[in-house]
N, CA, C and O atoms as a printed pandas DataFrame, in Angstrom:
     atom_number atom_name residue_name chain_id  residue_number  x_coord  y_coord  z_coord
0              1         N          UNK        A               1    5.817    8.695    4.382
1              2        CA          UNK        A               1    5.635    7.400    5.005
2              3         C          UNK        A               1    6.181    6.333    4.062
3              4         O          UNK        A               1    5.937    6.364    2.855
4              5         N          UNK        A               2    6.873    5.455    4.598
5              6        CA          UNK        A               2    7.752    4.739    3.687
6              7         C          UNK        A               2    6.609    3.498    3.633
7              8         O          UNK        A               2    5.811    3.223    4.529
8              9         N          UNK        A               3    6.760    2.807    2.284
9             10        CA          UNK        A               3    5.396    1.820    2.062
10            11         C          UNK        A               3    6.003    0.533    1.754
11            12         O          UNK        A               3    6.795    0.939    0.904
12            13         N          UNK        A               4    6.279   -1.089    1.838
13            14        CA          UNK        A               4    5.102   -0.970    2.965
14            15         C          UNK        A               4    6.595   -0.534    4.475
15            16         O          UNK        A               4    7.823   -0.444    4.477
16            17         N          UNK        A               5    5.473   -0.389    5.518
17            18        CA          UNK        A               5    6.322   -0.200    6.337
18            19         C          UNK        A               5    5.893   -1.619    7.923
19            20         O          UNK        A               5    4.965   -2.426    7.864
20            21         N          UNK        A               6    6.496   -1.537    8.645
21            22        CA          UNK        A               6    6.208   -3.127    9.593
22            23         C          UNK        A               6    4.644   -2.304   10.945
23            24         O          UNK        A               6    4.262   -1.325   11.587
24            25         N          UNK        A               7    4.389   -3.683   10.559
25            26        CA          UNK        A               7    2.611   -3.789   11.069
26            27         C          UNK        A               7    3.150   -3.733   12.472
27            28         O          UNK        A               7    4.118   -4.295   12.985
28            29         N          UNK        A               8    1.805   -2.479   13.185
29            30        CA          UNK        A               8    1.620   -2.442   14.569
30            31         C          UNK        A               8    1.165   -3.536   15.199
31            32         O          UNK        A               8    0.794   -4.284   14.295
32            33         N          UNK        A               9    0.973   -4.079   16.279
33            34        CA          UNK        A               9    0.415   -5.569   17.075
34            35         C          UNK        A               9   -1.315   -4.681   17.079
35            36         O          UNK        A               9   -1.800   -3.649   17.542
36            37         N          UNK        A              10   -1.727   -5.789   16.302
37            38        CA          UNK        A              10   -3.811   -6.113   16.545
38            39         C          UNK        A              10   -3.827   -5.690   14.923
39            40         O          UNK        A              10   -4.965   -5.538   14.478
40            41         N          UNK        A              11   -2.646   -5.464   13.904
41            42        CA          UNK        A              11   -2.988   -4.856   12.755
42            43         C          UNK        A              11   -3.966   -6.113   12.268
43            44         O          UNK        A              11   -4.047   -7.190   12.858
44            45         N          UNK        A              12   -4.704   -5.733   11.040
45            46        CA          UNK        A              12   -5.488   -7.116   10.318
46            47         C          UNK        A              12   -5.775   -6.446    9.133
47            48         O          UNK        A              12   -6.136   -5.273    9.041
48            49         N          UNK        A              13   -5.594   -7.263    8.207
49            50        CA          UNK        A              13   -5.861   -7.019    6.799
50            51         C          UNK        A              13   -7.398   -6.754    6.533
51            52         O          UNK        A              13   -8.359   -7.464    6.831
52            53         N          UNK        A              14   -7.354   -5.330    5.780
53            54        CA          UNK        A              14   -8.654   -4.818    5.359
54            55         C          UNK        A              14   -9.491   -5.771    3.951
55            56         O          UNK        A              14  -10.679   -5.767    3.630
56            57         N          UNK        A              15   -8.333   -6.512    3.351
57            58        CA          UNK        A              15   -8.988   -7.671    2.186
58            59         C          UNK        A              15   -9.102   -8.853    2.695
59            60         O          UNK        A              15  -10.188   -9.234    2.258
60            61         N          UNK        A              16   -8.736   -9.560    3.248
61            62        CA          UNK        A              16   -9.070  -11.107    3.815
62            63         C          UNK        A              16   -8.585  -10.731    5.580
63            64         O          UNK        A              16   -7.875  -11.606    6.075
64            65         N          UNK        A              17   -8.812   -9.920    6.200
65            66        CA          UNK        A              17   -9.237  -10.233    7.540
66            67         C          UNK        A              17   -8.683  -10.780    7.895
67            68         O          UNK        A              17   -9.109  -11.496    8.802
68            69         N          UNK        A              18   -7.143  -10.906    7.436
69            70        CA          UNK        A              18   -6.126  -11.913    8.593
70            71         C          UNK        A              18   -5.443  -11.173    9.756
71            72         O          UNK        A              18   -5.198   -9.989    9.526
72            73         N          UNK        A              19   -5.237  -11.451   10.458
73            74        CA          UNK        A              19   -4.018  -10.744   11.124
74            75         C          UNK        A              19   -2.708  -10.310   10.958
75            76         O          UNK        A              19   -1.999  -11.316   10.963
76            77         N          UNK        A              20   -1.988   -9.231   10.802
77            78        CA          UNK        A              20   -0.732   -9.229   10.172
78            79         C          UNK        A              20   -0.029   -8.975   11.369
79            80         O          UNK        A              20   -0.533   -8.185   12.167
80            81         N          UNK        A              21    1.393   -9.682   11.710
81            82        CA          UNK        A              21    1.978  -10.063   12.784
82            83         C          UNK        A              21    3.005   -8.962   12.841
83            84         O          UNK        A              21    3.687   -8.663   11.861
84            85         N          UNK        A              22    3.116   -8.255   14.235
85            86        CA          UNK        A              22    3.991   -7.261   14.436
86            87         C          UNK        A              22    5.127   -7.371   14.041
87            88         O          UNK        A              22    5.823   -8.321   14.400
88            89         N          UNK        A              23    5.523   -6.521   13.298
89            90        CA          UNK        A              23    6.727   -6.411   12.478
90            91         C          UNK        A              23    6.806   -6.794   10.906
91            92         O          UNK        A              23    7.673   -6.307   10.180
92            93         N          UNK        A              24    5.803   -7.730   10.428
93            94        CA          UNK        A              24    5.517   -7.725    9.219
94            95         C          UNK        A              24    4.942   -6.651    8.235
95            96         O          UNK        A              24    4.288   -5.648    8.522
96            97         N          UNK        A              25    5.249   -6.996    7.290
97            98        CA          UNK        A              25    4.951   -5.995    5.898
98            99         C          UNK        A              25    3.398   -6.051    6.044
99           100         O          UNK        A              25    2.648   -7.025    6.118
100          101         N          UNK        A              26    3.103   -4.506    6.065
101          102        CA          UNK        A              26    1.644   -4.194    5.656
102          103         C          UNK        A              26    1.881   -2.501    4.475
103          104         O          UNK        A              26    2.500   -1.459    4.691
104          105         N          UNK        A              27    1.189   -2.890    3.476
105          106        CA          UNK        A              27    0.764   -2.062    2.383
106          107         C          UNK        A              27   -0.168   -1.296    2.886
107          108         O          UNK        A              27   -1.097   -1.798    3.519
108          109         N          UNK        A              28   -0.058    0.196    2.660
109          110        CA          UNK        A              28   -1.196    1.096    2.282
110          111         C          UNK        A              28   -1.995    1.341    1.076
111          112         O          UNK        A              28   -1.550    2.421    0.687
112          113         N          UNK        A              29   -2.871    0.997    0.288
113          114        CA          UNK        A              29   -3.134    1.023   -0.928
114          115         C          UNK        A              29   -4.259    2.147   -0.498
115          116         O          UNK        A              29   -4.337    2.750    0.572
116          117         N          UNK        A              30   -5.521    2.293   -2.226
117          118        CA          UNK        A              30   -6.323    2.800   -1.808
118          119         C          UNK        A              30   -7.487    1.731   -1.425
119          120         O          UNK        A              30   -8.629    2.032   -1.078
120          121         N          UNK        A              31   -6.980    0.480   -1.557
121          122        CA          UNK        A              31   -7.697   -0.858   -1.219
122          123         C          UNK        A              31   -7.426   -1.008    0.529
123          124         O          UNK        A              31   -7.599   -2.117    1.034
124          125         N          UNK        A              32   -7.106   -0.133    1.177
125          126        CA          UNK        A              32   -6.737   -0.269    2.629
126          127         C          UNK        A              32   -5.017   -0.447    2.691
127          128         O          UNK        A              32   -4.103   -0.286    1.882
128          129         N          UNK        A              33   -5.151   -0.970    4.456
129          130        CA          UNK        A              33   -4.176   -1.929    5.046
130          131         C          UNK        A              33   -4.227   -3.142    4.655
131          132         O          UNK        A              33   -5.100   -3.880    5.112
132          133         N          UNK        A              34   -2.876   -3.818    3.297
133          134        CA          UNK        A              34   -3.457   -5.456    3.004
134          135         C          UNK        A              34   -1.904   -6.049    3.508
135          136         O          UNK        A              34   -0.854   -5.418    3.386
136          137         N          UNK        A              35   -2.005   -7.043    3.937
137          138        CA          UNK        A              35   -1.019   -8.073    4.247
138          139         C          UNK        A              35   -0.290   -8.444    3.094
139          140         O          UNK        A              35   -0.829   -8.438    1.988
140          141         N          UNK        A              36    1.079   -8.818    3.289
141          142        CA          UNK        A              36    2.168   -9.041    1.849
142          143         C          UNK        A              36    1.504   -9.755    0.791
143          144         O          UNK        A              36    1.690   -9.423   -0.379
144          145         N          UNK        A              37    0.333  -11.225    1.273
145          146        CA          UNK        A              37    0.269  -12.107    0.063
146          147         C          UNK        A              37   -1.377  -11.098   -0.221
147          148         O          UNK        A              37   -2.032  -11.466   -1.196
148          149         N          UNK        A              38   -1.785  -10.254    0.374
149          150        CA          UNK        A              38   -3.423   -9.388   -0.635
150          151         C          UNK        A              38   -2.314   -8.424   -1.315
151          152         O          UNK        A              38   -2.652   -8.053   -2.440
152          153         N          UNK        A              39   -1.428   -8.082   -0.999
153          154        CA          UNK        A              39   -0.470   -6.701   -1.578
154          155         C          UNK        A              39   -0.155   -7.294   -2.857
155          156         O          UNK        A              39   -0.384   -6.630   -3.868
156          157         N          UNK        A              40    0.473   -8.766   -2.978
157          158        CA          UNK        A              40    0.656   -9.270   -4.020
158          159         C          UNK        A              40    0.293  -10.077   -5.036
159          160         O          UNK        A              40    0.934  -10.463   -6.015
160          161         N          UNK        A              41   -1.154  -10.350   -4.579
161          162        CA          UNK        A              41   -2.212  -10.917   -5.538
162          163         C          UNK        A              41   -2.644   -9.481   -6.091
163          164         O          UNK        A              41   -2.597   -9.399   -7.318
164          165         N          UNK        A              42   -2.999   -8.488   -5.501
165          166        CA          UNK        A              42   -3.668   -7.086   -5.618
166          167         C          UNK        A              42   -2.796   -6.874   -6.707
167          168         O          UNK        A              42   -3.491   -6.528   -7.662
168          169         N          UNK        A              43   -1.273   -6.928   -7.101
169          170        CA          UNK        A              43   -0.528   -5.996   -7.777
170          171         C          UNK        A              43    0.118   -4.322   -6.931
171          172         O          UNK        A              43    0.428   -3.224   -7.393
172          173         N          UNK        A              44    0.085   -4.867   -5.621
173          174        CA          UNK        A              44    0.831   -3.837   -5.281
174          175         C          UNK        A              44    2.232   -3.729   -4.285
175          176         O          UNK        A              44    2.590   -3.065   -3.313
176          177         N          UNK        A              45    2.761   -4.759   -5.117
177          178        CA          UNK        A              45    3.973   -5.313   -4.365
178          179         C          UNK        A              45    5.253   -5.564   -5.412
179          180         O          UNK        A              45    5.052   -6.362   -6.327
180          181         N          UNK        A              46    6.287   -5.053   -5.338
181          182        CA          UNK        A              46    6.858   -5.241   -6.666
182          183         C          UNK        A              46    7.821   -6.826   -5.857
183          184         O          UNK        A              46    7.839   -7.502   -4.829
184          185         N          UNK        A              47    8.525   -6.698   -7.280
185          186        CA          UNK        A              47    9.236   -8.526   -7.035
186          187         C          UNK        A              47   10.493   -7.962   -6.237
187          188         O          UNK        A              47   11.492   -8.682   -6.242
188          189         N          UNK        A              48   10.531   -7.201   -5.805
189          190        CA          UNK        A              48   11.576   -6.017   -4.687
190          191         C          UNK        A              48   10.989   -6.333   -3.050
191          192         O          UNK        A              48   11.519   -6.742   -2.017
192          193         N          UNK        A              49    9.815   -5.966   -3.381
193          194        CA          UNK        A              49    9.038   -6.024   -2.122
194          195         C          UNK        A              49    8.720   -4.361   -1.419
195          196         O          UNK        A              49    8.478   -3.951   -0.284
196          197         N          UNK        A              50    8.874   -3.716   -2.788
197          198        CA          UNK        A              50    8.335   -2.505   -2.402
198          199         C          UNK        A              50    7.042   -1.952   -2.949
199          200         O          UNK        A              50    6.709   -2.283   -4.087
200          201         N          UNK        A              51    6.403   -1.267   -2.353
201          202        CA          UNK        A              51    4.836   -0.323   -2.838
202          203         C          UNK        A              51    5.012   -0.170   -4.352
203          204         O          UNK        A              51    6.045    0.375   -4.742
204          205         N          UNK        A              52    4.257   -0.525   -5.098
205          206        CA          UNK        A              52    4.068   -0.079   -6.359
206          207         C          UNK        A              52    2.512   -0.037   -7.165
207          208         O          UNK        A              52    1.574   -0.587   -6.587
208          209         N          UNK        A              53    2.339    0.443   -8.134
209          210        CA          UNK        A              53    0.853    0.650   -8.181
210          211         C          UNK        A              53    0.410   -0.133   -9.462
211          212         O          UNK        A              53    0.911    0.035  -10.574
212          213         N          UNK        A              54   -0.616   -1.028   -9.156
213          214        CA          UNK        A              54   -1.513   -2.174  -10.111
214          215         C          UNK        A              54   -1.234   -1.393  -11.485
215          216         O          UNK        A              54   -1.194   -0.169  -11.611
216          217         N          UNK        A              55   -1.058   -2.317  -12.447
217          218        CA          UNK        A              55   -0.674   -1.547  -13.741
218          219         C          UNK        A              55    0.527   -1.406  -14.072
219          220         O          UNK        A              55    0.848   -1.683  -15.227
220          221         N          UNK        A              56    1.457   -0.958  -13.178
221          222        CA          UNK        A              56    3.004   -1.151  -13.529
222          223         C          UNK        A              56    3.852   -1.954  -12.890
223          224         O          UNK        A              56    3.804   -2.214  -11.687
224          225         N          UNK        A              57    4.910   -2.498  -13.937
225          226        CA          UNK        A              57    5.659   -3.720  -13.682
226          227         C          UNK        A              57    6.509   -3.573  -12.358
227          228         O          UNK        A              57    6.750   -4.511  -11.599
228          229         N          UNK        A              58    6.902   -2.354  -12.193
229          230        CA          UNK        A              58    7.943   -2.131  -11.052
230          231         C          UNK        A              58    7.641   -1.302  -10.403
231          232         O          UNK        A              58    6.891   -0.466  -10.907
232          233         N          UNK        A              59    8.189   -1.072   -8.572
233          234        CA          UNK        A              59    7.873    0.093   -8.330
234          235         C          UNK        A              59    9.773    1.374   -8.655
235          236         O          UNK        A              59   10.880    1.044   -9.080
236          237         N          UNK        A              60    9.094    3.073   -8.065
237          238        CA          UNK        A              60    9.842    3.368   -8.569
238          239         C          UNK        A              60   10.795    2.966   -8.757
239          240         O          UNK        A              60   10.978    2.439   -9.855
240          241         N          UNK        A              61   11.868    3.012   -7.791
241          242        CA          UNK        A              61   13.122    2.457   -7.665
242          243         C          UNK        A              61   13.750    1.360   -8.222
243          244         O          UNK        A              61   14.948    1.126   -8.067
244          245         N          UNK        A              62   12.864    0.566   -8.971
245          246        CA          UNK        A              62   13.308   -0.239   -9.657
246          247         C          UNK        A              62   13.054    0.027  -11.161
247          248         O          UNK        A              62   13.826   -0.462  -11.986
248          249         N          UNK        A              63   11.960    0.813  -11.563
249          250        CA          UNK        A              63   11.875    1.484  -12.759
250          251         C          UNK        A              63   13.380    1.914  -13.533
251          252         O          UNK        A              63   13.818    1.738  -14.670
252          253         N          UNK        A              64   14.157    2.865  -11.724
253          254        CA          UNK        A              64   14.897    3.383  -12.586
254          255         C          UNK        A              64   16.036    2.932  -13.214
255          256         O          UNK        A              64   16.831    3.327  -14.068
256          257         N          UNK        A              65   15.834    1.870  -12.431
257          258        CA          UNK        A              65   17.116    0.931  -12.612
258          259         C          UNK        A              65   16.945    0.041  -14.384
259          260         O          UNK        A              65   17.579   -0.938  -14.778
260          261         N          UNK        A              66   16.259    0.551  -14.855
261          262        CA          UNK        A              66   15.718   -0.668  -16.363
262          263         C          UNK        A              66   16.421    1.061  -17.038
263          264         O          UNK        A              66   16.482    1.272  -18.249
């Protein structure tokens, strides 16, 4: 499953309870389904805009690139 991948219609963020609008970025963490700006206060959003995990600066794909 590619992460994040675009939100189904009625999705809503499991950290602030917003609604995330069909076709927008929603994260799978083990913190739930969070919307782009909980993904990226959380630390699980790289400056790419891909899944990456709290603690490290990048996700993979950009790791490999350093």
């Amino acid at each position: 499953m590619a992460n994040p991948m675009p939100a189904f219609k009625g999705s809503v963020c499991d950290s602030c309870d917003s609604q995330i609008d069909e076709g927008d970025d929603v994260y799978f963490s083990d913190a739930g389904k969070l919307c782009s700006e909980c993904a990226n206060d959380g630390g699980y959003a790289c400056e790419c805009g891909n899944f990456k995990k709290p603690g490290f600066d990048f996700c993979y794909d950009c790791n490999k690139l350093i």
